PDB file of C-alpha atoms in Angstrom:
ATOM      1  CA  UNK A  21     -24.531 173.684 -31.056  1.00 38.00           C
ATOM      2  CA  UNK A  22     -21.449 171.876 -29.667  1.00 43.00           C
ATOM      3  CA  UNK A  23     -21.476 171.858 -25.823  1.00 53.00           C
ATOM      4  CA  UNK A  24     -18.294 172.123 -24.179  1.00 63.00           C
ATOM      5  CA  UNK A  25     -16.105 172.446 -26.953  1.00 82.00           C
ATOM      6  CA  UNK A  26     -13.107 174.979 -27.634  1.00 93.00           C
ATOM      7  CA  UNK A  27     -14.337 178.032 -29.404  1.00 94.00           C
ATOM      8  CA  UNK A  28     -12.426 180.890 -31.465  1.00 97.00           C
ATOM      9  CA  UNK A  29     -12.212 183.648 -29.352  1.00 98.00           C
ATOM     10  CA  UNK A  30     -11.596 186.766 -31.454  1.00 98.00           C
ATOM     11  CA  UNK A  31     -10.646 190.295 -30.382  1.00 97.00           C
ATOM     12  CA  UNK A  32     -11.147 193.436 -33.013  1.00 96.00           C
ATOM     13  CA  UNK A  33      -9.276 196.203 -31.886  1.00 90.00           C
ATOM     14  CA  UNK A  34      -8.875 199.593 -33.606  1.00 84.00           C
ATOM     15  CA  UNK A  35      -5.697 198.372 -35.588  1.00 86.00           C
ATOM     16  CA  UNK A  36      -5.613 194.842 -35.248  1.00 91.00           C
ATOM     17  CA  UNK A  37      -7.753 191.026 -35.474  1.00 94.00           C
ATOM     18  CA  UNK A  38      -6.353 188.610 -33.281  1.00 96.00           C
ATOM     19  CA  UNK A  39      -7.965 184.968 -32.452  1.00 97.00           C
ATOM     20  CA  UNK A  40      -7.373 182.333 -30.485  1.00 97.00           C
ATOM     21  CA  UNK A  41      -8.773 178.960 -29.552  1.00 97.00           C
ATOM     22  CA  UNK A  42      -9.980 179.131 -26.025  1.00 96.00           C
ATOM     23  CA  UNK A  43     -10.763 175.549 -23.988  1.00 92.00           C
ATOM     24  CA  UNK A  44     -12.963 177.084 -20.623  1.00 88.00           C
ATOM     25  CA  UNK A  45      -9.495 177.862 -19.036  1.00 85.00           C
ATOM     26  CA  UNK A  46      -6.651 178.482 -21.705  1.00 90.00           C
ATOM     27  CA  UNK A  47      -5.464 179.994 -24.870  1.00 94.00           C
ATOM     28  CA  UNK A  48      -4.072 178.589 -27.454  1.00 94.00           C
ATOM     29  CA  UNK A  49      -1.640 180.119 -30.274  1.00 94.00           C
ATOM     30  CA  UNK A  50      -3.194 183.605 -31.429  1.00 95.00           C
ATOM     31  CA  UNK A  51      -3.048 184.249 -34.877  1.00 94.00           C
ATOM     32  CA  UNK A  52      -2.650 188.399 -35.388  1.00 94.00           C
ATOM     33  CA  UNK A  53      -3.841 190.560 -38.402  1.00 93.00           C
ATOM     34  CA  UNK A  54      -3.509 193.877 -39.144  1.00 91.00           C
ATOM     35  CA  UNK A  55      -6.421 195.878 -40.709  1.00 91.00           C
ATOM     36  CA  UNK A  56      -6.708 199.655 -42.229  1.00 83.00           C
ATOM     37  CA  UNK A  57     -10.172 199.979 -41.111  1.00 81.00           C
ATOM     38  CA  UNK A  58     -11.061 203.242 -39.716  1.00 78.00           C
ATOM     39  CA  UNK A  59     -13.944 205.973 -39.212  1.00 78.00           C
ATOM     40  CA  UNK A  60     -13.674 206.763 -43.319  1.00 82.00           C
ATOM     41  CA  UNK A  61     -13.127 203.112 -44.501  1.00 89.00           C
ATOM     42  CA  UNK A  62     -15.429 200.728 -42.258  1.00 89.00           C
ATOM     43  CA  UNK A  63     -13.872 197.341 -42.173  1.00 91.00           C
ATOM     44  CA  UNK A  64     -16.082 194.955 -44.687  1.00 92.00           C
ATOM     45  CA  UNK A  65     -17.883 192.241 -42.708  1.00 95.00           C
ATOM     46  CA  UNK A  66     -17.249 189.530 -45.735  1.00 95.00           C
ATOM     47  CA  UNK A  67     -13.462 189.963 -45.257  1.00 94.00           C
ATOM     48  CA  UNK A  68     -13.985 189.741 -41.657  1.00 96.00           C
ATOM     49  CA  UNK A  69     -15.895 186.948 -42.238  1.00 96.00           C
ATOM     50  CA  UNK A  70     -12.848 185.479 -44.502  1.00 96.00           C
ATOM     51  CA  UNK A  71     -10.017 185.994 -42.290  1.00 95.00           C
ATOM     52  CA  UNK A  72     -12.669 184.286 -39.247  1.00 96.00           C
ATOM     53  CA  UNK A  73     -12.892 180.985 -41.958  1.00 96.00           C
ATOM     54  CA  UNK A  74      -9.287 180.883 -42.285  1.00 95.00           C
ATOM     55  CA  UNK A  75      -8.819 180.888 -38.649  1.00 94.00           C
ATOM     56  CA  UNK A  76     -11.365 178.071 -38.165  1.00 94.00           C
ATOM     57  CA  UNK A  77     -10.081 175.960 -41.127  1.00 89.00           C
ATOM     58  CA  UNK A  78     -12.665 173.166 -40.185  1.00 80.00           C
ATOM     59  CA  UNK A  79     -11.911 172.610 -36.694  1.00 88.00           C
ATOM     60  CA  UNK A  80     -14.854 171.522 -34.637  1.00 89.00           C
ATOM     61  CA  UNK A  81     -15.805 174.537 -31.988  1.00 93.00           C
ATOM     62  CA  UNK A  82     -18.884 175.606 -30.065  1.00 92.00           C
ATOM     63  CA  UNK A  83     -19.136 179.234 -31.579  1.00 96.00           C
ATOM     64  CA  UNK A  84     -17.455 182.455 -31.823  1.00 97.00           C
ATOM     65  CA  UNK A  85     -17.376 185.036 -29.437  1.00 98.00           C
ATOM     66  CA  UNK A  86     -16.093 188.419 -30.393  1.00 98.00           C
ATOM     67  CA  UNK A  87     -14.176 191.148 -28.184  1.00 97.00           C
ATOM     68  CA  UNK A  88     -15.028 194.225 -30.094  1.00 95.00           C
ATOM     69  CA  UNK A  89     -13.883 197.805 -29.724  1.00 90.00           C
ATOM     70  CA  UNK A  90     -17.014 199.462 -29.827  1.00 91.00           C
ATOM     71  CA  UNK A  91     -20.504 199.500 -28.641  1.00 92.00           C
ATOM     72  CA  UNK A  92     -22.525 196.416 -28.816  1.00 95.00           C
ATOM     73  CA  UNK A  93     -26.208 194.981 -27.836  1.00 93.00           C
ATOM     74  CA  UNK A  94     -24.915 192.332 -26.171  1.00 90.00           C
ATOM     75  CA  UNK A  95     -28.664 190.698 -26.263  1.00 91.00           C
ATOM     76  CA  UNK A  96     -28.401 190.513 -30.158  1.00 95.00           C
ATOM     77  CA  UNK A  97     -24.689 191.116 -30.856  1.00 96.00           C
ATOM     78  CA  UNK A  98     -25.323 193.989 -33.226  1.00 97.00           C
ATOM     79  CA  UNK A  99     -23.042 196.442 -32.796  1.00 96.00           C
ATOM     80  CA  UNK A 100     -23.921 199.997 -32.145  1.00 95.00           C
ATOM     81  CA  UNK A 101     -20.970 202.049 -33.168  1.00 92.00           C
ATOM     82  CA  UNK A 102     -17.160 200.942 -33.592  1.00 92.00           C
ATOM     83  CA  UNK A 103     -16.315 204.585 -34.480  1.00 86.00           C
ATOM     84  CA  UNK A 104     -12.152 202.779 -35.269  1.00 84.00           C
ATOM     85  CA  UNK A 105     -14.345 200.295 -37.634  1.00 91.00           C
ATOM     86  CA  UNK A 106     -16.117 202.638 -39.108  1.00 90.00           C
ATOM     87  CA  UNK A 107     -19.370 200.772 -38.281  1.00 95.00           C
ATOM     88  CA  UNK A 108     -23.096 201.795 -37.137  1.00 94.00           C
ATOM     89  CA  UNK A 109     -25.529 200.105 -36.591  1.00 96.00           C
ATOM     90  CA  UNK A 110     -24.123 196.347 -37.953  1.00 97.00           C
ATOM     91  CA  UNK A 111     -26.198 193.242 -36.993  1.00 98.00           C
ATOM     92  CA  UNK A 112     -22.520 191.955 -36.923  1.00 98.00           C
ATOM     93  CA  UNK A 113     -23.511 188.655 -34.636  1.00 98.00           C
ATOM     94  CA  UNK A 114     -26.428 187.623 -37.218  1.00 98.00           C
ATOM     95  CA  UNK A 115     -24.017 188.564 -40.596  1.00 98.00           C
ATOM     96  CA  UNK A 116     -21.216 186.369 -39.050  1.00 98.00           C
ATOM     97  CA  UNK A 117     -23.262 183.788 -38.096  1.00 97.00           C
ATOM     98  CA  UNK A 118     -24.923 183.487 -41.669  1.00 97.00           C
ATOM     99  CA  UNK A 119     -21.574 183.540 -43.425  1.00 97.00           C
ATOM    100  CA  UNK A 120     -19.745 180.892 -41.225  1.00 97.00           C
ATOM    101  CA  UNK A 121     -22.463 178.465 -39.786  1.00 96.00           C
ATOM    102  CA  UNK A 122     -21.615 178.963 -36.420  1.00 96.00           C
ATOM    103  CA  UNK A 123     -23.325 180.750 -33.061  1.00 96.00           C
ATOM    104  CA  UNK A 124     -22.082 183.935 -32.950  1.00 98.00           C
ATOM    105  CA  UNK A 125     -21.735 186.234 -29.370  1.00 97.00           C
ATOM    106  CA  UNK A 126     -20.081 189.754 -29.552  1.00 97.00           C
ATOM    107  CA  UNK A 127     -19.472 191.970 -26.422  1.00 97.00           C
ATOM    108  CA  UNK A 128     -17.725 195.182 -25.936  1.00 96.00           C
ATOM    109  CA  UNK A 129     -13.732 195.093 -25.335  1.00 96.00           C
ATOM    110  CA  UNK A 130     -13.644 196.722 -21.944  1.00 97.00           C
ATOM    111  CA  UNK A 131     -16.383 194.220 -20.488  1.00 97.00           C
ATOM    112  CA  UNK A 132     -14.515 190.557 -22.097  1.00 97.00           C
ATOM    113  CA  UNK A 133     -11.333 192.444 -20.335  1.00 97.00           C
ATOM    114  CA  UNK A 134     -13.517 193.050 -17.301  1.00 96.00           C
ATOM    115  CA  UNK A 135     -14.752 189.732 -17.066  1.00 95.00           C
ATOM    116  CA  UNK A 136     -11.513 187.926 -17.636  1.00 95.00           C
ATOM    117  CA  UNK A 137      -9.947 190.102 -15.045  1.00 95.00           C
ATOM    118  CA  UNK A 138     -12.798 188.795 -12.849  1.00 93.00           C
ATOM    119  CA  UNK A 139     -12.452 185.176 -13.495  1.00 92.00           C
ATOM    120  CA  UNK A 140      -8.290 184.580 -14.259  1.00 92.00           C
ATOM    121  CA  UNK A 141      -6.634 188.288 -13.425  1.00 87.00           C
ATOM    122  CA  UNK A 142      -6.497 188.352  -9.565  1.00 79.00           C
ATOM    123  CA  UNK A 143      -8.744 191.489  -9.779  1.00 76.00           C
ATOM    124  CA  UNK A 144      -9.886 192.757  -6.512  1.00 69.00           C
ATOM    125  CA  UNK A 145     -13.326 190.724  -5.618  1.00 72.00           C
ATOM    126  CA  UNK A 146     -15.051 193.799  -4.376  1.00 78.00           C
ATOM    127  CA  UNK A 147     -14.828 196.115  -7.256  1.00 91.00           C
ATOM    128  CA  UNK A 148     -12.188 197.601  -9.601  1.00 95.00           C
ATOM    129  CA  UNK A 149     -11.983 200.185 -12.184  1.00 97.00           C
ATOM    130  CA  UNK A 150     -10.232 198.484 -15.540  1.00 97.00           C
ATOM    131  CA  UNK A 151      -8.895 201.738 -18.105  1.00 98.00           C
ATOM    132  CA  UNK A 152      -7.923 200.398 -21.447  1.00 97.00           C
ATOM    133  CA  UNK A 153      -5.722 202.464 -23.379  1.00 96.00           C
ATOM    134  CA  UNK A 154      -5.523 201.728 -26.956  1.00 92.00           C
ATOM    135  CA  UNK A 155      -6.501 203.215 -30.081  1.00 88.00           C
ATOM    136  CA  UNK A 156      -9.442 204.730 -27.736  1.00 91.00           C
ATOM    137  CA  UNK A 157      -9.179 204.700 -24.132  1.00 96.00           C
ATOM    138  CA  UNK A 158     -12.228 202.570 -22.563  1.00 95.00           C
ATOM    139  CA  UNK A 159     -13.371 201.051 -19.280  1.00 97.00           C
ATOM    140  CA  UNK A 160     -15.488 199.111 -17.254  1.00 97.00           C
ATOM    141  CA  UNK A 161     -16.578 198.083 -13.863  1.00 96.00           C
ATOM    142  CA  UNK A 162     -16.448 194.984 -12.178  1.00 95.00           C
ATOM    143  CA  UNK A 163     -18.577 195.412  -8.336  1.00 93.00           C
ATOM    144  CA  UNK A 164     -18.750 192.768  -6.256  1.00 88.00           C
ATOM    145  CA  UNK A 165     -16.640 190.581  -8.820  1.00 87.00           C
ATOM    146  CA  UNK A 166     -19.315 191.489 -11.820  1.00 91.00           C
ATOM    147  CA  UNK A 167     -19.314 193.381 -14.138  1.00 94.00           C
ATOM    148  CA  UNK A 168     -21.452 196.304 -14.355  1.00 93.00           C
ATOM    149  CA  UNK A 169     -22.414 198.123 -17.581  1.00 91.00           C
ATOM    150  CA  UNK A 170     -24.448 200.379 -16.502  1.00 91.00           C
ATOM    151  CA  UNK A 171     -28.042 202.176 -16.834  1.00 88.00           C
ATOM    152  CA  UNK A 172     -28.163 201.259 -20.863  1.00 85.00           C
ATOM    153  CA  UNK A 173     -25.190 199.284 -20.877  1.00 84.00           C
ATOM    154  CA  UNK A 174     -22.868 201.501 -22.083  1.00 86.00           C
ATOM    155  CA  UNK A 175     -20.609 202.332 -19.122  1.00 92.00           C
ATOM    156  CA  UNK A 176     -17.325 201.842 -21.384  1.00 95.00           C
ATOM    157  CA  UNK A 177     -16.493 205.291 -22.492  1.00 94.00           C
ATOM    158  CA  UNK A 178     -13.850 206.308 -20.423  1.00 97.00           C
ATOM    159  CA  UNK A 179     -11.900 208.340 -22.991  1.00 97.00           C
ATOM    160  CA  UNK A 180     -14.823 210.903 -23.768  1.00 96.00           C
ATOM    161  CA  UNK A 181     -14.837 211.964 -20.416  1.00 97.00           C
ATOM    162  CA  UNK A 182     -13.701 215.784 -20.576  1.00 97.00           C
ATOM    163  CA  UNK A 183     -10.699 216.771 -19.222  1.00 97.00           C
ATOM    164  CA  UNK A 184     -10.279 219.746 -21.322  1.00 97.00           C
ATOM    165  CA  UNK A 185     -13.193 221.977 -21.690  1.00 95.00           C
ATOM    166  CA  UNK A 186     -11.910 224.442 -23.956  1.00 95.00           C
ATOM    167  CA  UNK A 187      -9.560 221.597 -25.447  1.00 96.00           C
ATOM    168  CA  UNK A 188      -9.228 219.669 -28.764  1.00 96.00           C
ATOM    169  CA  UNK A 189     -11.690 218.633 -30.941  1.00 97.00           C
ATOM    170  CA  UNK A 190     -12.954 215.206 -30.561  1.00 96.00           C
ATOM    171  CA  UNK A 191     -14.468 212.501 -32.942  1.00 90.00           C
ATOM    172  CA  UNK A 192     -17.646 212.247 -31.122  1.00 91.00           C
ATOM    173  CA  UNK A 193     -18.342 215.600 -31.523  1.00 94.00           C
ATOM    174  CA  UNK A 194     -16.950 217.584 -27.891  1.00 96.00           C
ATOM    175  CA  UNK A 195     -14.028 219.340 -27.097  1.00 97.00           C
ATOM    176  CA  UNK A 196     -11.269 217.707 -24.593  1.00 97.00           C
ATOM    177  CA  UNK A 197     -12.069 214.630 -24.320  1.00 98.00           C
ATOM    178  CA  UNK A 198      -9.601 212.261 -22.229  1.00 98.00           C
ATOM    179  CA  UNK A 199      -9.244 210.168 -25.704  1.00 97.00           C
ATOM    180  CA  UNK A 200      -7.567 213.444 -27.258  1.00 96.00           C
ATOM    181  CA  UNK A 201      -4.403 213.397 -24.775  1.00 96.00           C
ATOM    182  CA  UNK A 202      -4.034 210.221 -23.544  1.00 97.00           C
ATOM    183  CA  UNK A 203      -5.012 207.689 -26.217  1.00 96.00           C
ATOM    184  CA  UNK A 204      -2.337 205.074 -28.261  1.00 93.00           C
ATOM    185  CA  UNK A 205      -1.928 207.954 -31.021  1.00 92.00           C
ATOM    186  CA  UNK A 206      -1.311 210.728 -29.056  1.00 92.00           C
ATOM    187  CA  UNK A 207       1.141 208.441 -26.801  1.00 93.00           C
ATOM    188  CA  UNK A 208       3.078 207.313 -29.835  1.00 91.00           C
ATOM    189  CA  UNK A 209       4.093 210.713 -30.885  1.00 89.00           C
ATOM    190  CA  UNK A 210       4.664 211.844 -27.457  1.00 87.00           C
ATOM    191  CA  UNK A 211       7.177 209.212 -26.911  1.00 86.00           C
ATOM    192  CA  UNK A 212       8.549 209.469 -30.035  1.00 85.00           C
ATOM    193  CA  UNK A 213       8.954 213.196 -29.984  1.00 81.00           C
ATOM    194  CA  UNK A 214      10.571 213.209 -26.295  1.00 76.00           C
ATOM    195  CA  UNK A 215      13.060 210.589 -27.754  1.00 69.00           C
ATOM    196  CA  UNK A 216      14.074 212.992 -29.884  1.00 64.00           C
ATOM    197  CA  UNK A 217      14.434 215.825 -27.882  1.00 60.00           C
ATOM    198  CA  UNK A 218      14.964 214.820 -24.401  1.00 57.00           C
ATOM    199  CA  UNK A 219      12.112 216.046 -22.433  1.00 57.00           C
ATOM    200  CA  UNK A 220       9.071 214.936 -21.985  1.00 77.00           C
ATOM    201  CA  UNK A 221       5.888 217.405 -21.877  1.00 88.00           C
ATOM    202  CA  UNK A 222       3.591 215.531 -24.037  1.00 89.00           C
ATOM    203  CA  UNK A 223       3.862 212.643 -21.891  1.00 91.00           C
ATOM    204  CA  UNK A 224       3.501 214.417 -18.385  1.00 92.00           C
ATOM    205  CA  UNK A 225       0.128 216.398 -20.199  1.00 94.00           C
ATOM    206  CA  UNK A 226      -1.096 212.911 -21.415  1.00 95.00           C
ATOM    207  CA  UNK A 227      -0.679 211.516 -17.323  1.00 96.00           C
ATOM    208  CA  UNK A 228      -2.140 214.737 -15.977  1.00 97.00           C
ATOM    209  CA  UNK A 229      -5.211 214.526 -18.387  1.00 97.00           C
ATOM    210  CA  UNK A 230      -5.406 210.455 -17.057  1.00 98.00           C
ATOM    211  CA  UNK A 231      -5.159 211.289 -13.706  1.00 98.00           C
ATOM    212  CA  UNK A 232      -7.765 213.464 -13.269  1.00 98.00           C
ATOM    213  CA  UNK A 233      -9.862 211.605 -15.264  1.00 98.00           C
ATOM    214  CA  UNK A 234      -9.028 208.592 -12.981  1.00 98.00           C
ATOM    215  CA  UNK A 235      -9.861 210.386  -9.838  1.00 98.00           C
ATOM    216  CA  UNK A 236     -13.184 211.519 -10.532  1.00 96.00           C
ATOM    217  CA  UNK A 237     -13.887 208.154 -11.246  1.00 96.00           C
ATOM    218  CA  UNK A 238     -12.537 207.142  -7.913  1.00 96.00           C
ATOM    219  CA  UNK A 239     -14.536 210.176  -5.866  1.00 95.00           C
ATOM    220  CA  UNK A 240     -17.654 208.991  -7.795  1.00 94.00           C
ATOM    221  CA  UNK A 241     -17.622 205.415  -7.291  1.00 93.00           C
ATOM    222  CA  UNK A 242     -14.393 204.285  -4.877  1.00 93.00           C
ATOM    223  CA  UNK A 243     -13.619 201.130  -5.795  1.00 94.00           C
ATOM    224  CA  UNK A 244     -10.338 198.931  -4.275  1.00 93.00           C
ATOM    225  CA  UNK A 245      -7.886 198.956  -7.623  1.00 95.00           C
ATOM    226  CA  UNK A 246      -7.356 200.468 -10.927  1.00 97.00           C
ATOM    227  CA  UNK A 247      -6.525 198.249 -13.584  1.00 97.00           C
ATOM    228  CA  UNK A 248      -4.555 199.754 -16.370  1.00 98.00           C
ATOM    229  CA  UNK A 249      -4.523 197.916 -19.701  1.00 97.00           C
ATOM    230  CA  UNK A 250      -4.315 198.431 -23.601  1.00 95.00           C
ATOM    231  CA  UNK A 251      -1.538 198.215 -26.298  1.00 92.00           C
ATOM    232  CA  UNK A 252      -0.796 201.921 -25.283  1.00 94.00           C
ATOM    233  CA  UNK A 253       0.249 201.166 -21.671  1.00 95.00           C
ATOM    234  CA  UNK A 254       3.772 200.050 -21.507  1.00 91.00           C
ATOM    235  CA  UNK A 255       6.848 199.972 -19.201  1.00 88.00           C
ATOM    236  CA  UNK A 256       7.355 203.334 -20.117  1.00 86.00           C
ATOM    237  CA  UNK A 257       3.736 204.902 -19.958  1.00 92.00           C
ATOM    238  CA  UNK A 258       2.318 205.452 -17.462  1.00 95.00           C
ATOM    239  CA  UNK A 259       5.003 205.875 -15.145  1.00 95.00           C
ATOM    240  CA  UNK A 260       2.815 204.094 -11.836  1.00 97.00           C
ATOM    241  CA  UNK A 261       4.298 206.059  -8.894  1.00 96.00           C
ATOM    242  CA  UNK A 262       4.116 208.962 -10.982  1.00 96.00           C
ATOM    243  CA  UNK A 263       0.165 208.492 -11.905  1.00 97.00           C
ATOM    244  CA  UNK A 264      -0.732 207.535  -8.146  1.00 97.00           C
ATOM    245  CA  UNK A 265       0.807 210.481  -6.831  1.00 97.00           C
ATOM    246  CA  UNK A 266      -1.464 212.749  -9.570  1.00 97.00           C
ATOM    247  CA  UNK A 267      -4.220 211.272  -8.605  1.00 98.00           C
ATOM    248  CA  UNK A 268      -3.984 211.231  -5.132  1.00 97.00           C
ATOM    249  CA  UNK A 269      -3.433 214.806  -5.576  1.00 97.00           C
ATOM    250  CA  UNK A 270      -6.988 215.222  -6.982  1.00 97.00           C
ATOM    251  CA  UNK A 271      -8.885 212.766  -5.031  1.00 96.00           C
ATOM    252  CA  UNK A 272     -10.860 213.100  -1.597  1.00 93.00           C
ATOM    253  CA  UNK A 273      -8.531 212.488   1.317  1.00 92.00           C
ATOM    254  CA  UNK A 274     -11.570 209.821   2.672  1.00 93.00           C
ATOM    255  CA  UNK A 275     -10.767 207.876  -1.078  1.00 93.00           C
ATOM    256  CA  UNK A 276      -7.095 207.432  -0.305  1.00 92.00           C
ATOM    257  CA  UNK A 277      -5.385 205.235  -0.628  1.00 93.00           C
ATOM    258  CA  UNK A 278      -5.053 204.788  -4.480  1.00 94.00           C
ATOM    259  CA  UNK A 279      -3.787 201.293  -5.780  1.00 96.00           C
ATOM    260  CA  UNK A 280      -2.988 201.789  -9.394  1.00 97.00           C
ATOM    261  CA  UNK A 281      -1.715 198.240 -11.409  1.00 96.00           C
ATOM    262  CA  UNK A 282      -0.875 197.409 -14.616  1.00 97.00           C
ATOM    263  CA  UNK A 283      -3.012 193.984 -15.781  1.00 96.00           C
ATOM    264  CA  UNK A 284      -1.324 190.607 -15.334  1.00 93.00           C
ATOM    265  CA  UNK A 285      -3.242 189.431 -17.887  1.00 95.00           C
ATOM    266  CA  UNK A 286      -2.426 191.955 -20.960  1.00 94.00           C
ATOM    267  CA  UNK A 287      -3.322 191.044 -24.031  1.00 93.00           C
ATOM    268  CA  UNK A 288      -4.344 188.017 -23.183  1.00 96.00           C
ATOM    269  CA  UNK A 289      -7.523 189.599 -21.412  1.00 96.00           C
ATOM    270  CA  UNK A 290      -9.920 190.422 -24.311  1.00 96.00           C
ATOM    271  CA  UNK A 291      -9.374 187.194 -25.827  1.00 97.00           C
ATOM    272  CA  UNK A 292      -9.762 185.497 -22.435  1.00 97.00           C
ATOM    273  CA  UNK A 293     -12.978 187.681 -22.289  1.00 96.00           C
ATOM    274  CA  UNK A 294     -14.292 186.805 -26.139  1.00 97.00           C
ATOM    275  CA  UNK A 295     -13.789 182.777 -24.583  1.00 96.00           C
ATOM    276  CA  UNK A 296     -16.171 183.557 -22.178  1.00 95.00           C
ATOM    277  CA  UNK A 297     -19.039 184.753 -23.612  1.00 95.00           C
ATOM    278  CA  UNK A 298     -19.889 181.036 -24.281  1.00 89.00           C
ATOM    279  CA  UNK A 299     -19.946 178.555 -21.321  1.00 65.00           C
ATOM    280  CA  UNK A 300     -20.971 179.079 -17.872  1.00 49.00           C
ATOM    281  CA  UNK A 301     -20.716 182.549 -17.574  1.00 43.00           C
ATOM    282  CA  UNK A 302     -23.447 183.397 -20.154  1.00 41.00           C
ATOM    283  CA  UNK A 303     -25.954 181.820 -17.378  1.00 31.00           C
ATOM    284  CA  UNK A 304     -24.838 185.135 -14.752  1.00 39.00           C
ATOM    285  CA  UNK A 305     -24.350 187.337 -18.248  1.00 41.00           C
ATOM    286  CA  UNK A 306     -28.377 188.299 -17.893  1.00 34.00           C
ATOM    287  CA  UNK A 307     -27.529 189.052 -14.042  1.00 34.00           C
ATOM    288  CA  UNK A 308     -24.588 191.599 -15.101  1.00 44.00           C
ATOM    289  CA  UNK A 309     -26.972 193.586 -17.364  1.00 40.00           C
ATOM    290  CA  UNK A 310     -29.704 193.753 -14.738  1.00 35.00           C
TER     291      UNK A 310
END
């Protein structure tokens, strides 16, 4: 393997491929690429594989990490479930690796945002909460400026936490899950329907069911920011004074105050996060997991 060369940092998202060439400290142009891969038509690893050669087109690079929206072994890169990808149980890492010659790593989304946010996004150095609100709505920890995944290394699945008891159907199988109300789908028609009409109850339902979702994450674990992030979090939504005053609302008074921010590194941060998976960070990657 190439030491200390660029690599193609890649992030699959629920809707989209995006990659980048990544240096140790920068990006480089991202190339962007649509897919119709979902829970009934899994996304085909050869044309993965395809669009990945196309992006490469020869250049020399130390590997490939991937930022992937779903849930991975990060010790073998297979990937778990990607319920948007319509994958289970994929030895994506070893497949990719076959096809295109090169060392493969593959992490979940949340934790390349997490770690980016650690290394280039100002986050705060004793712990923050990052929510990522996209096709799915997902998270992660970073404590004492590291990112923690939890017991089996699957602390990412903010969006099925129940907000709802009684509510919608989800996906995974429960009723009211966060993902249901506040997710990029169900923000897209909210917006689009209160354009039409004026008002705006979708939208306030979709910050209530995020807000208490966000503060019993903040009672549980207390940590000095939220991060918001994810194509679904724009100018518009979530409104930030708005949010902090819900949650504040819901929260301890000993947990006050609430500091709620939007991510200076948008969607730059899984990318950033896919670039370091290779380099010195994979030394401390064994610590996180610990």
């Amino acid at each position: 393997m190439k030491e200390g060369g660029p690599i193609l940092a890649v992030d699959l998202g629920g809707t989209r491929l995006r990659g980048a060439f990544f240096d140790g400290a920068r990006l480089g142009v991202v190339s962007s690429l649509a897919h119709a891969a979902d829970r009934e038509r899994p996304l085909p690893v050869d044309r993965l594989a395809a669009w990945l050669g196309e992006m490469l087109a020869g250049a020399p690079v130390t590997g490939i990490g991937i930022s992937i929206a779903g849930t991975v072994e990060v010790a073998t890169g297979a990937v778990s479930v990607a319920d948007n990808l319509g994958w289970r149980d994929l030895p994506l890492a070893d497949l990719l690796k076959q096809a295109l010659g090169l060392p493969v790593r593959v992490d979940t989304d949340t934790f390349c945002g997490a770690r980016a946010e650690a290394c280039f996004g100002n986050a705060a150095p004793c712990s923050a909460l990052l929510v990522v609100i996209g096709t799915g709505i997902g998270h992660a920890w970073i404590v004492d400026g590291r990112v923690w995944r939890g017991a089996s290394r699957k602390a990412s699945m903010f969006g099925h936490l129940v907000v709802r008891p009684d509510g919608r159907s989800c996906y995974c199988g429960g009723r009211g899950c966060l993902c249901q109300y506040a997710a990029g789908p169900a923000i897209r028609a909210a917006i689009e329907a209160s354009s039409e009409s004026g008002s705006t109850p979708a939208l306030a339902e979709a910050s209530s069911a995020l807000a208490l979702a966000i503060a019993q994450a903040l009672t549980l674990i207390n940590p000095r920011e939220v991060i918001l992030n994810g194509g679904a979090v724009t100018e518009r939504w979530p409104e930030l004074e708005d949010l902090t005053r819900r949650v504040e609302a819901l929260v301890h008074p000993e947990v006050r105050p609430i500091r709620i921010r939007r991510s200076a590194l948008g969607e730059s941060a899984n990318l950033l996060g896919a670039g370091l998976l290779f380099g010195e960070t994979t030394v401390s990657q064994s610590m996180e997991q610990r």
